[in-house]
Amino acid sequence: MEKKLPTIKEIARRLNISASTVSRALHDHPSIGLRTKMAVKKLAAELNYEPNQTAIFFKQRKTFTIGLVLPNLREEFFSAAINGIEDVALDHNYIVLIGQSHDDLAREQKLVETMKNHRVDGILASISSSTTHIEHFEQMKNYDIPVVFFDRVPDAKDIHSVSCNLYDSSVEAVEWLIRNGHKRIGYLQGPPTLNMKHERLDGYMEAHKKHKLPVDESLIVSTNLSVEGTRSAVDALLQLKKRPTAILSFNDYVTLDAIQYARQKKLAINKDICFVSYANVPVTQYVEFPPLASVEQFPYDQGVSATELLFRLIDKKVAGQESPYENIVLKSELIIR
Amino acid sequence: MEKKLPTIKEIARRLNISASTVSRALHDHPSIGLRTKMAVKKLAAELNYEPNQTAIFFKQRKTFTIGLVLPNLREEFFSAAINGIEDVALDHNYIVLIGQSHDDLAREQKLVETMKNHRVDGILASISSSTTHIEHFEQMKNYDIPVVFFDRVPDAKDIHSVSCNLYDSSVEAVEWLIRNGHKRIGYLQGPPTLNMKHERLDGYMEAHKKHKLPVDESLIVSTNLSVEGTRSAVDALLQLKKRPTAILSFNDYVTLDAIQYARQKKLAINKDICFVSYANVPVTQYVEFPPLASVEQFPYDQGVSATELLFRLIDKKVAGQESPYENIVLKSELIIR
DNA sequence: GAAGTTAGGACAAACGTTTGCGCGAAATGC
DNA sequence: GCATTTCGCGCAAACGTTTGTCCTAACTTC
């Protein structure tokens, strides 16, 4: 059953010409006569010839493949980002290798390693929540594989990245709450590794400062994103003698868990307590009590932007040029329901 | 900046031995002496040698890559299926190329074409809703690339597939509704291309037959899965003089739209009208009125099973053996909330 | 000590494609 | 009609690895 796929050599043999001529003919190289060009193309079509990409990859040192490493696909944010990534990649005739870290550093490392072995031309990454260092990404420099981080960007200097400005929208979100009469606003943050740039927290602080509201440290709690983590964090807030009337929380998924827990505790959502969040994932439209507002982070645009940056880096690499580190910041937008 | 990655040749040159010896030494070939073996490994480690996979792919005619073509990643069903696929693939030291058809036949064709060019070792596919023929998949036979369909399986003979038995659970679902007193049960089906095997409909019919209930054709409507399509289909049901008291609907996403529409029409969910559905996606746990029951289709297991089948096919292909067409059917399960 | 065995490694081809170089013949210029 | 350019194409190397075959020296065996 070993079907022998037609090769350039085969065409050359049949036409009694050399392989190089065939190659050039197929590429419309100017130094090939029209007659041979026609003959080659005709036979190629008849034989259903298709170039062996693995041979080309090998020779050209390019695979027309980009690697995508992200925490998971379950979150609508990431699946939306992929749409942008895939669209740009397909435009460039590239295809996407995917890998989910499931927020596990070891798995993330293995994925990067595997992608390196596959000689991807570049890597897009959103780091896992347990990623405490990024050596595995930095090593890619030794292989001339550019890396662009998006959304979950590590707090390091010498990297390329695309992310949303969450500072401004965090200020805006908290101000919105303040304007709506809230004076005690809780902040439910994510795990430390994802807060390294603490844009959200800085925005939270700034809004308090602007409105001369004191910041109560006990109003700031953390979750590791798990249901239990979120519950105990929310619990800590609800146990306070002076409980917050509103909570700004890490993202919509966390918020859904938080709301569920608050309801379980017999709190009236949007009366006893309000929620404002990040991500603005579409699925919240179906739930009874969605967050009152959520910061749209434009995953599709982030994906597009990151992929375009990656291709610029790949092109420069091919041209042998050095690229300065680029850190693109897109703006986010507070969506009020 | 052209970093020269170390190669076998380089190691051979430095050690004044031949490349073949180096290759064999690295592979612990028995005909290489311990001394040279050690020397080679030592130098390889020092130079940080890593085999150039593209060269190996080229030579071995294998890429250790499988292609995955599916409608979209937004649906939790597919992102859950990927988890199974990825886990099995990683176990086999394979990596996954991904492509979303977005329910567009042309895009699906392009993706398959691109994956073929990348010489993937096999393809996993869940067809788009606009896929009216599967020539593009059948052509893969000419390239010795096995294809395994999962979940959304075309209605054809000569294919490999993994899917859920929806007939039994459909009977069960409708019987459950009947036992709960419903006599007029609507059926909101998906687009024709996805109903080719009409397991759901057959089950719906069978349950009616078993309970000697007449089937009213006007209770059977279709949606193209879009929000508008679903709304007008539901509308048709609600307009009936004798409106159904329950609706069995294509999947949870459709159901969420349907429920939203019904509420908009001032119907009391679970009183005026009940919903039972397929997929059992986790996100329904956060909504106010989830479907009363949903058929779990075990996406992770489907992914695992499909990928394992694919690897069996790949192995047989390598061994030059012919494989009979396998159509694995997993059972589904009606989950009652 | 001669014949046979074995261990250890070299050589070269092969996978399919691309590309720099060069060469002969036709076409052009005067 | 000779010199020069242009055109069309072939030759061979190269990418990095694997693998079948062959070779040589050392070792065994009697």
XYZ file of C-alpha atoms (C1' of nucleotides) in Angstrom:
734
model
C 0.000 0.000 0.000
C 3.015 2.260 -0.084
C 1.772 4.853 -2.488
C 4.709 6.551 -4.070
C 3.993 10.204 -4.198
C 5.306 11.949 -7.280
C 8.448 13.990 -6.789
C 10.364 16.550 -8.729
C 12.868 13.886 -9.602
C 10.177 11.719 -11.075
C 8.962 14.527 -13.281
C 12.497 15.244 -14.346
C 13.105 11.630 -15.210
C 9.996 11.369 -17.322
C 10.717 14.572 -19.184
C 14.393 13.836 -19.521
C 15.375 17.067 -17.955
C 17.078 17.895 -14.704
C 15.442 18.257 -11.348
C 16.632 21.813 -11.004
C 14.845 22.737 -14.194
C 11.656 21.225 -12.910
C 11.962 23.078 -9.638
C 12.536 26.357 -11.378
C 9.786 25.731 -13.877
C 7.319 25.157 -11.084
C 8.398 28.381 -9.491
C 8.118 30.331 -12.717
C 11.752 31.125 -12.672
C 12.515 33.493 -15.573
C 15.403 31.498 -16.872
C 13.231 28.611 -17.937
C 11.770 28.567 -21.425
C 8.079 28.731 -21.899
C 7.910 25.354 -23.596
C 9.575 23.383 -20.853
C 7.678 25.346 -18.275
C 4.423 24.290 -19.857
C 5.485 20.712 -20.206
C 6.555 20.519 -16.603
C 3.389 22.051 -15.296
C 1.289 19.807 -17.448
C 2.948 16.666 -16.225
C 2.955 17.912 -12.662
C -0.765 18.424 -12.867
C -1.296 15.013 -14.400
C 0.715 13.276 -11.746
C -0.929 15.332 -9.072
C 2.427 16.461 -7.919
C 2.627 18.284 -4.630
C 5.837 19.464 -3.104
C 7.043 17.569 -0.092
C 6.886 20.229 2.541
C 9.003 18.319 4.984
C 11.846 18.457 2.511
C 11.280 22.148 2.030
C 11.065 22.794 5.735
C 14.282 20.986 6.151
C 16.088 22.877 3.470
C 14.658 26.298 4.187
C 14.905 26.004 7.911
C 11.327 27.158 8.175
C 8.270 25.163 9.081
C 5.479 27.654 8.499
C 4.211 26.678 11.884
C 3.755 28.727 15.012
C 3.372 27.288 18.447
C 0.674 28.475 20.798
C 1.010 27.782 24.491
C -1.806 28.785 26.765
C -3.315 27.759 30.062
C -6.505 26.222 28.738
C -9.100 26.442 26.042
C -12.057 26.271 28.331
C -12.022 29.945 29.045
C -13.777 31.760 26.308
C -11.114 34.409 26.438
C -8.543 32.040 25.048
C -10.726 30.410 22.484
C -11.603 33.876 21.229
C -7.941 34.834 21.133
C -7.238 31.779 19.026
C -9.640 33.021 16.424
C -7.520 36.102 15.933
C -4.337 34.087 15.973
C -5.581 31.538 13.495
C -6.918 34.144 11.116
C -3.621 35.966 10.903
C -1.649 32.754 10.716
C -3.755 31.417 7.867
C -3.279 34.669 5.999
C 0.438 34.080 6.186
C -0.009 30.480 5.177
C 0.974 29.397 8.602
C -0.668 26.863 10.812
C -0.908 26.673 14.564
C 0.457 24.040 16.915
C -1.449 24.143 20.119
C -0.674 23.182 23.652
C -2.460 23.688 26.922
C -0.385 24.038 30.041
C -3.363 23.530 32.333
C -1.653 26.027 34.581
C 1.140 23.580 35.239
C 4.687 24.815 34.869
C 6.161 21.416 34.088
C 3.687 20.846 31.330
C 4.331 24.292 29.949
C 8.019 23.526 29.844
C 7.447 20.268 28.072
C 5.271 21.964 25.496
C 7.831 24.615 24.766
C 10.460 21.924 24.463
C 8.350 19.899 22.065
C 7.597 22.924 19.971
C 11.238 23.777 19.816
C 11.967 20.277 18.598
C 9.377 20.709 15.947
C 11.256 23.814 14.945
C 8.292 26.129 15.016
C 9.096 29.486 13.500
C 7.775 31.325 16.515
C 5.860 30.936 19.733
C 2.866 32.729 21.190
C 2.373 32.231 24.879
C 0.119 33.103 27.725
C 1.793 31.839 30.836
C 0.385 29.449 33.355
C -0.532 30.558 36.822
C 2.254 28.430 38.266
C 4.920 29.881 36.027
C 7.433 31.384 38.411
C 10.237 31.792 35.917
C 10.481 31.912 32.170
C 13.800 30.301 31.458
C 12.173 27.821 29.169
C 10.970 30.682 27.033
C 14.198 32.576 27.232
C 16.086 29.565 25.975
C 14.277 29.938 22.699
C 16.618 32.779 21.924
C 19.349 30.212 21.476
C 17.312 28.667 18.730
C 16.349 31.915 17.112
C 12.711 31.261 17.873
C 10.945 34.486 18.729
C 8.443 34.433 21.562
C 5.541 36.817 22.008
C 3.560 36.781 25.215
C -0.022 37.889 25.288
C -2.623 38.555 27.941
C -0.891 36.729 30.752
C 2.461 38.375 30.382
C 5.366 37.699 32.709
C 6.885 40.612 34.524
C 10.228 40.680 32.766
C 12.144 43.194 30.732
C 13.538 41.477 27.712
C 10.397 40.121 26.189
C 7.912 40.895 23.486
C 4.351 41.199 24.615
C 0.840 42.228 23.821
C -1.569 42.927 26.603
C -4.399 45.099 27.706
C -4.051 48.165 29.783
C -5.925 47.106 32.858
C -4.813 49.995 34.958
C -7.033 52.594 33.358
C -10.051 50.365 33.270
C -9.480 49.306 36.852
C -9.514 52.931 37.911
C -12.621 53.411 35.857
C -14.324 50.351 37.289
C -13.689 51.339 40.870
C -14.666 54.931 40.217
C -17.878 53.711 38.712
C -18.590 51.767 41.859
C -17.734 54.760 44.000
C -19.989 56.994 41.998
C -22.726 54.461 42.585
C -22.349 54.989 46.277
C -20.043 52.179 47.270
C -17.539 53.037 49.931
C -16.214 49.651 50.879
C -15.073 47.806 47.825
C -13.439 44.426 48.070
C -10.777 43.299 45.695
C -10.558 39.621 44.893
C -7.291 39.125 43.133
C -5.792 36.157 41.316
C -2.695 34.183 42.208
C 0.529 36.145 42.698
C 2.119 34.946 39.484
C -0.648 36.552 37.489
C -0.571 39.757 39.435
C 3.034 40.561 38.922
C 2.326 43.778 37.163
C -0.534 44.512 39.595
C -2.200 46.854 37.193
C -5.544 45.976 38.599
C -4.480 46.613 42.152
C -2.760 49.872 41.245
C -5.925 51.016 39.548
C -7.946 50.016 42.562
C -5.645 52.054 44.776
C -5.588 55.023 42.488
C -9.361 55.258 42.360
C -9.495 55.219 46.134
C -6.881 57.882 46.278
C -8.633 60.076 43.782
C -11.789 59.910 45.797
C -10.019 60.198 49.101
C -11.288 56.874 50.269
C -9.122 54.933 52.678
C -7.916 51.540 51.523
C -8.620 48.751 53.932
C -6.063 45.967 53.484
C -8.482 43.392 54.792
C -10.651 44.052 51.774
C -7.996 42.608 49.512
C -8.046 38.838 49.176
C -6.722 36.270 46.723
C -7.888 33.150 44.975
C -5.921 30.537 43.105
C -8.813 30.485 40.636
C -10.217 27.218 41.920
C -13.794 27.113 43.141
C -12.698 26.448 46.681
C -10.052 29.133 46.586
C -12.614 31.634 45.451
C -15.123 30.565 48.044
C -12.789 30.913 50.952
C -11.600 34.265 49.677
C -15.140 35.524 49.367
C -15.865 34.060 52.741
C -13.089 36.107 54.252
C -14.693 39.222 52.843
C -18.143 38.303 54.059
C -16.879 37.552 57.542
C -15.628 41.077 58.007
C -17.502 43.086 60.584
C -17.744 45.816 57.986
C -18.432 43.805 54.914
C -17.881 45.309 51.454
C -20.862 46.322 49.371
C -19.093 45.625 46.151
C -16.343 43.346 44.934
C -13.980 43.807 42.071
C -12.863 40.383 41.048
C -10.148 38.849 38.924
C -12.247 37.607 36.044
C -15.720 36.522 35.081
C -15.214 32.879 35.909
C -14.055 33.679 39.384
C -16.942 36.067 39.654
C -19.483 33.444 38.698
C -18.187 31.226 41.446
C -18.161 34.122 43.851
C -21.719 35.080 43.025
C -22.860 31.529 43.372
C -21.290 31.368 46.785
C -22.733 34.703 47.863
C -26.200 33.573 46.867
C -25.687 30.412 48.786
C -24.949 32.601 51.766
C -28.309 34.265 51.243
C -26.975 37.549 50.068
C -29.032 39.503 47.567
C -26.864 40.107 44.545
C -26.845 43.730 43.397
C -28.454 44.745 46.661
C -26.370 43.412 49.483
C -23.404 43.063 47.242
C -22.369 43.952 43.702
C -19.748 42.473 41.447
C -17.559 44.001 38.805
C -15.144 41.909 36.893
C -12.777 41.407 33.970
C -12.999 39.586 30.654
C -16.611 40.213 29.719
C -17.062 36.682 28.440
C -20.203 36.210 26.365
C -21.505 33.356 28.450
C -22.376 35.735 31.259
C -25.319 36.910 29.192
C -27.132 33.731 30.019
C -26.695 33.803 33.750
C -29.215 35.257 36.088
C -26.866 37.534 37.975
C -23.961 38.483 35.804
C -21.378 40.951 37.043
C -22.752 44.466 36.828
C -19.854 45.497 34.709
C -16.875 43.770 33.203
C -13.703 44.936 31.556
C -13.596 43.854 27.957
C -10.101 42.742 27.055
C -10.619 42.183 23.362
C -9.178 38.717 23.049
C -9.554 38.595 19.290
C -7.625 41.822 18.888
C -4.971 40.695 21.302
C -4.587 37.527 19.285
C -4.314 39.425 16.035
C -1.895 41.932 17.417
C 0.330 39.328 19.027
C 0.439 37.234 15.896
C 1.235 40.196 13.699
C 4.049 41.127 16.011
C 5.316 37.577 15.893
C 5.381 37.604 12.114
C 7.272 40.866 12.104
C 9.838 39.226 14.353
C 10.015 36.147 12.154
C 10.558 38.278 9.083
C 13.293 40.246 10.754
C 14.912 37.085 11.929
C 14.962 35.765 8.400
C 16.432 39.030 7.248
C 19.057 38.657 9.928
C 18.048 41.785 11.759
C 17.844 42.358 15.441
C 14.539 43.495 16.884
C 14.026 45.774 19.849
C 11.699 44.453 22.501
C 8.171 45.498 21.828
C 5.486 45.704 24.446
C 2.210 46.543 22.881
C -0.543 47.673 25.178
C -4.080 47.695 23.906
C -6.737 49.561 25.711
C -9.509 47.800 27.493
C -13.009 48.975 28.036
C -15.365 48.866 30.977
C -18.637 47.441 29.772
C -21.541 48.342 31.971
C -24.503 46.085 31.705
C 22.946 36.617 14.617
C 22.797 33.365 12.757
C 23.420 31.005 15.604
C 24.801 27.804 14.236
C 23.139 24.977 15.995
C 25.393 22.003 16.620
C 24.870 19.054 14.322
C 25.947 15.480 14.204
C 28.424 16.406 11.563
C 29.968 18.976 13.809
C 30.407 16.467 16.585
C 31.893 14.003 14.148
C 34.346 16.572 12.856
C 35.537 17.527 16.300
C 35.976 13.944 17.380
C 37.490 12.886 14.101
C 34.968 10.139 13.609
C 32.227 9.656 11.098
C 28.741 11.051 11.336
C 27.211 7.609 11.260
C 29.168 6.643 14.315
C 27.893 9.690 16.126
C 24.340 8.935 15.152
C 24.610 5.369 16.325
C 26.390 6.369 19.494
C 23.590 8.725 20.378
C 21.101 5.966 19.787
C 23.033 3.472 21.888
C 23.580 1.232 18.965
C 25.361 -1.952 20.134
C 28.060 -1.852 17.522
C 29.614 1.267 18.963
C 32.308 0.920 21.617
C 31.728 2.241 25.061
C 34.582 4.688 24.840
C 33.442 6.440 21.707
C 29.899 6.339 22.938
C 30.893 8.180 26.063
C 32.993 10.683 24.190
C 30.185 11.421 21.796
C 27.605 11.860 24.501
C 29.893 14.057 26.481
C 30.582 16.372 23.614
C 26.945 16.352 22.577
C 25.983 17.474 26.036
C 28.640 20.160 26.073
C 27.570 21.548 22.753
C 23.959 21.287 23.763
C 23.301 19.212 20.732
C 19.707 18.548 19.819
C 18.674 16.598 16.785
C 17.151 18.578 13.979
C 13.690 17.159 13.862
C 12.899 18.597 10.487
C 15.691 16.514 9.034
C 14.367 13.477 10.837
C 10.813 14.153 9.741
C 12.050 14.403 6.248
C 13.990 11.224 6.330
C 11.539 9.144 8.313
C 8.496 10.423 6.494
C 6.846 11.080 9.810
C 6.176 14.373 11.505
C 4.894 13.311 14.901
C 2.074 15.706 14.351
C -1.646 15.133 14.103
C -4.091 17.556 12.639
C -7.299 18.461 14.385
C -10.112 20.024 12.409
C -13.203 21.106 14.249
C -15.974 23.648 13.932
C -14.919 25.929 16.745
C -13.342 26.081 20.134
C -15.969 28.235 21.715
C -18.185 25.315 22.510
C -17.052 23.722 25.675
C -17.668 20.346 24.129
C -14.799 20.788 21.735
C -12.408 22.342 24.150
C -13.052 19.431 26.477
C -12.501 16.986 23.639
C -9.157 18.602 22.937
C -8.041 17.818 26.440
C -8.455 14.132 25.728
C -6.822 14.455 22.354
C -3.880 16.391 23.646
C -3.285 14.058 26.548
C -3.100 10.999 24.333
C -1.038 12.803 21.726
C 1.492 13.971 24.277
C 1.788 10.448 25.609
C 2.800 9.377 22.146
C 5.155 12.307 21.834
C 2.909 13.842 19.277
C 1.711 17.372 19.042
C -1.507 18.776 17.698
C -2.044 21.111 14.784
C -5.320 22.845 15.186
C -7.781 24.397 12.797
C -11.268 25.760 13.202
C -13.616 25.499 10.260
C -16.090 27.935 11.770
C -18.718 25.762 10.147
C -17.533 26.792 6.738
C -16.880 24.085 4.182
C -14.345 26.072 2.183
C -12.317 26.791 5.246
C -12.489 23.180 6.297
C -11.148 22.179 2.916
C -8.335 24.638 3.120
C -7.388 23.397 6.548
C -7.278 19.794 5.438
C -5.193 20.821 2.466
C -2.772 22.737 4.626
C -2.444 19.880 7.042
C -1.788 17.506 4.210
C 0.979 19.781 3.001
C 2.440 19.748 6.441
C 2.426 15.990 6.167
C 0.605 15.349 9.398
C 0.644 11.694 10.338
C -3.104 11.629 10.823
C -6.185 13.783 11.077
C -8.966 14.020 13.631
C -12.058 15.780 12.429
C -15.466 16.897 13.516
C -17.183 18.182 10.433
C -18.665 21.601 9.931
C -22.384 22.102 9.673
C -22.008 23.125 6.045
C -20.045 20.051 5.077
C -22.148 18.408 2.404
C -19.481 16.081 1.091
C -16.229 14.722 2.424
C -14.094 14.420 -0.664
C -11.423 16.535 0.909
C -11.123 13.994 3.668
C -11.334 11.029 1.370
C -8.459 12.367 -0.671
C -6.248 11.850 2.326
C -6.238 8.187 1.469
C -4.043 9.035 -1.497
C -1.503 10.406 0.892
C -1.743 7.589 3.363
C -3.022 9.957 5.998
C -5.628 8.249 8.169
C -8.666 10.255 9.183
C -10.810 9.638 12.241
C -14.057 11.511 12.668
C -15.481 12.174 16.070
C -18.703 13.571 17.455
C -19.918 15.228 14.296
C -19.494 12.246 12.059
C -20.486 12.252 8.392
C -22.970 9.682 7.253
C -20.671 7.616 5.076
C -19.524 4.052 4.995
C -15.826 3.945 4.464
C -14.688 6.009 7.383
C -13.294 5.604 10.846
C -15.279 7.254 13.564
C -15.913 7.692 17.239
C -19.219 8.997 18.422
C -21.810 8.756 21.101
C -24.890 6.653 20.932
C -27.537 9.312 21.017
C -30.377 7.014 20.108
C -30.675 5.311 23.463
C -30.334 8.507 25.434
C -32.853 10.232 23.201
C -35.368 7.513 23.927
C -34.551 7.865 27.567
C -34.840 11.629 27.544
C -38.233 11.621 25.885
C -39.488 8.829 28.096
C -38.416 10.818 31.087
C -40.457 13.740 29.852
C -43.436 11.503 29.202
C -43.220 9.996 32.642
C -43.247 13.523 33.983
C -46.581 14.083 32.374
C -45.667 15.712 29.094
C -47.755 14.691 26.129
C -46.773 17.259 23.584
C -43.038 17.364 23.222
C -41.368 19.554 20.670
C -38.166 18.602 18.968
C -35.813 21.367 17.969
C -33.281 19.794 15.685
C -30.049 21.087 14.195
C -29.183 21.662 10.561
C -29.692 18.732 8.158
C -25.976 18.067 7.685
C -25.638 17.317 11.366
C -28.706 15.153 11.517
C -27.752 12.748 8.845
C -27.823 9.816 11.121
C -30.947 11.173 12.863
C -30.287 9.193 15.992
C -31.945 11.848 18.071
C -35.041 11.921 15.946
C -35.285 8.151 15.807
C -35.074 8.054 19.566
C -37.725 10.726 19.828
C -39.982 8.668 17.589
C -39.293 5.435 19.360
C -40.210 6.872 22.754
C -43.485 8.123 21.368
C -44.171 4.758 19.857
C -43.386 2.921 23.049
C -45.807 5.077 24.948
C -48.371 5.068 22.180
C -48.234 8.814 21.808
C -48.939 10.239 18.367
C -46.159 12.207 16.732
C -47.194 15.618 15.519
C -44.960 16.681 12.633
C -45.540 20.321 13.411
C -43.726 19.793 16.693
C -40.500 19.143 14.830
C -38.561 22.243 13.861
C -34.982 23.067 12.905
C -32.363 25.678 13.633
C -29.125 26.443 11.870
C -27.666 26.974 15.344
C -27.652 30.769 15.037
C -29.532 32.785 17.619
C -32.047 33.981 15.053
C -32.509 30.513 13.638
C -33.240 29.184 17.069
C -35.624 31.994 17.878
C -37.724 31.560 14.813
C -37.814 27.821 15.322
C -38.947 28.230 18.897
C -41.382 30.832 17.752
C -42.930 28.336 15.366
C -43.479 25.984 18.275
C -44.952 28.653 20.499
C -47.316 29.811 17.803
C -49.001 26.426 17.606
C -52.566 26.369 18.821
C -51.587 23.377 20.908
C -48.189 24.441 22.088
C -45.751 21.850 23.447
C -45.109 21.670 27.173
C -41.573 20.462 26.695
C -38.876 20.797 24.092
C -36.025 18.473 23.327
C -33.351 20.552 21.715
C -30.186 20.005 19.739
C -27.655 21.081 22.302
C -27.185 23.234 25.368
C -26.171 26.338 23.487
C -29.252 26.213 21.347
C -31.236 25.566 24.477
C -29.872 28.599 26.248
C -30.953 30.754 23.353
C -34.299 29.028 23.273
C -34.868 29.528 26.963
C -33.875 33.139 26.735
C -36.368 33.632 23.962
C -39.130 31.806 25.811
C -38.600 33.972 28.854
C -38.721 37.020 26.688
C -42.104 35.741 25.530
C -43.181 35.677 29.152
C -43.287 31.944 29.483
C -42.488 30.437 32.849
C -39.617 28.039 32.372
C -40.223 24.642 33.931
C -43.877 25.495 34.337
C -45.245 26.564 31.010
C -42.429 24.872 29.220
C -39.502 22.553 29.986
C -36.287 21.957 28.167
C -34.143 18.887 27.780
C -30.988 18.992 25.798
C -27.667 17.482 24.765
C -24.042 18.100 25.711
C -24.373 18.873 29.391
C -21.830 21.652 29.212
C -20.584 22.799 32.604
C -21.436 26.419 32.060
C -25.129 25.662 32.407
C -24.577 25.321 36.121
C -24.317 29.070 36.400
C -27.470 29.963 34.555
C -30.749 30.590 36.242
C -32.801 28.188 34.183
C -30.651 25.439 32.818
C -32.189 22.609 30.836
C -33.881 20.181 33.202
C -31.793 17.380 31.832
C -29.032 17.058 29.328
C -27.356 14.166 27.584
C -23.736 13.922 28.590
C -21.614 13.043 25.571
C -18.289 12.611 27.303
C -16.162 14.823 25.127
C -12.944 13.932 26.906
C -13.555 10.235 26.391
C -14.487 10.760 22.791
C -11.262 12.667 22.288
C -9.212 9.949 23.935
C -10.913 7.180 22.048
C -10.615 8.905 18.690
C -6.964 9.673 19.207
C -6.173 6.157 20.302
C -7.889 4.837 17.225
C -5.911 7.244 15.100
C -2.651 6.033 16.571
C -3.609 2.452 15.907
C -4.187 3.403 12.302
C -0.901 5.252 12.103
C 0.948 2.289 13.517
C -0.680 -0.068 11.070
C 0.098 2.252 8.227
C 3.745 2.275 9.215
C 3.664 -1.493 9.400
C 2.144 -1.503 5.935
C -1.039 -3.172 7.052
C -4.544 -2.452 5.904
C -7.100 -1.518 8.538
C -10.791 -2.306 8.490
C -13.093 0.624 9.038
C -13.830 1.087 12.694
C -16.841 2.903 14.027
C -16.661 3.159 17.744
C -19.818 4.096 19.558
C -19.600 5.250 23.144
C -22.625 5.402 25.280
C -24.071 8.650 26.439
C -25.920 9.367 29.625
C -28.977 11.395 30.471
C -28.092 13.674 33.342
C -31.065 14.868 35.280
C -30.588 18.003 37.259
C 50.393 -20.045 13.708
C 46.735 -20.208 10.260
C 41.832 -19.804 9.742
C 37.735 -18.070 11.296
C 35.141 -14.854 14.254
C 33.930 -10.602 16.230
C 34.011 -5.891 17.583
C 34.169 -1.191 16.209
C 33.711 1.942 13.048
C 34.070 4.160 8.176
C 31.831 4.984 3.710
C 28.288 6.295 0.944
C 23.718 6.596 -0.398
C 19.362 8.226 0.424
C 15.220 11.303 1.590
C 13.221 15.889 -1.987
C 14.154 20.307 -2.753
C 16.674 24.604 -3.803
C 20.364 27.368 -5.744
C 25.050 29.104 -7.280
C 27.680 28.372 -11.052
C 28.837 27.297 -15.492
C 28.288 25.885 -20.253
C 26.648 25.494 -24.890
C 23.835 27.412 -28.371
C 21.139 30.812 -30.293
C 20.523 35.599 -30.994
C 22.233 40.024 -31.375
C 25.514 43.846 -32.561
C 28.855 45.901 -35.546
C 31.327 36.932 -40.340
C 33.217 37.487 -35.931
C 32.640 38.947 -31.068
C 29.451 39.487 -27.516
C 25.373 39.031 -25.092
C 21.347 36.502 -23.791
C 18.712 32.486 -23.088
C 17.804 27.957 -21.460
C 19.216 24.498 -18.995
C 22.330 20.943 -16.526
C 25.620 19.900 -12.780
C 26.514 19.434 -8.241
C 26.327 20.725 -3.636
C 23.808 21.431 0.311
C 20.411 20.895 4.356
C 21.073 16.770 8.861
C 20.030 12.386 9.680
C 19.748 7.296 9.244
C 21.116 2.817 7.635
C 23.019 -1.040 4.742
C 27.348 -2.551 3.442
C 32.015 -3.055 3.842
C 36.534 -2.892 5.963
C 40.230 -3.569 9.341
C 42.298 -4.922 13.336
C 42.046 -7.658 17.266
C 40.636 -11.717 19.266
C 39.395 -16.535 19.491
C 39.974 -21.431 18.501
C 42.295 -25.593 17.493
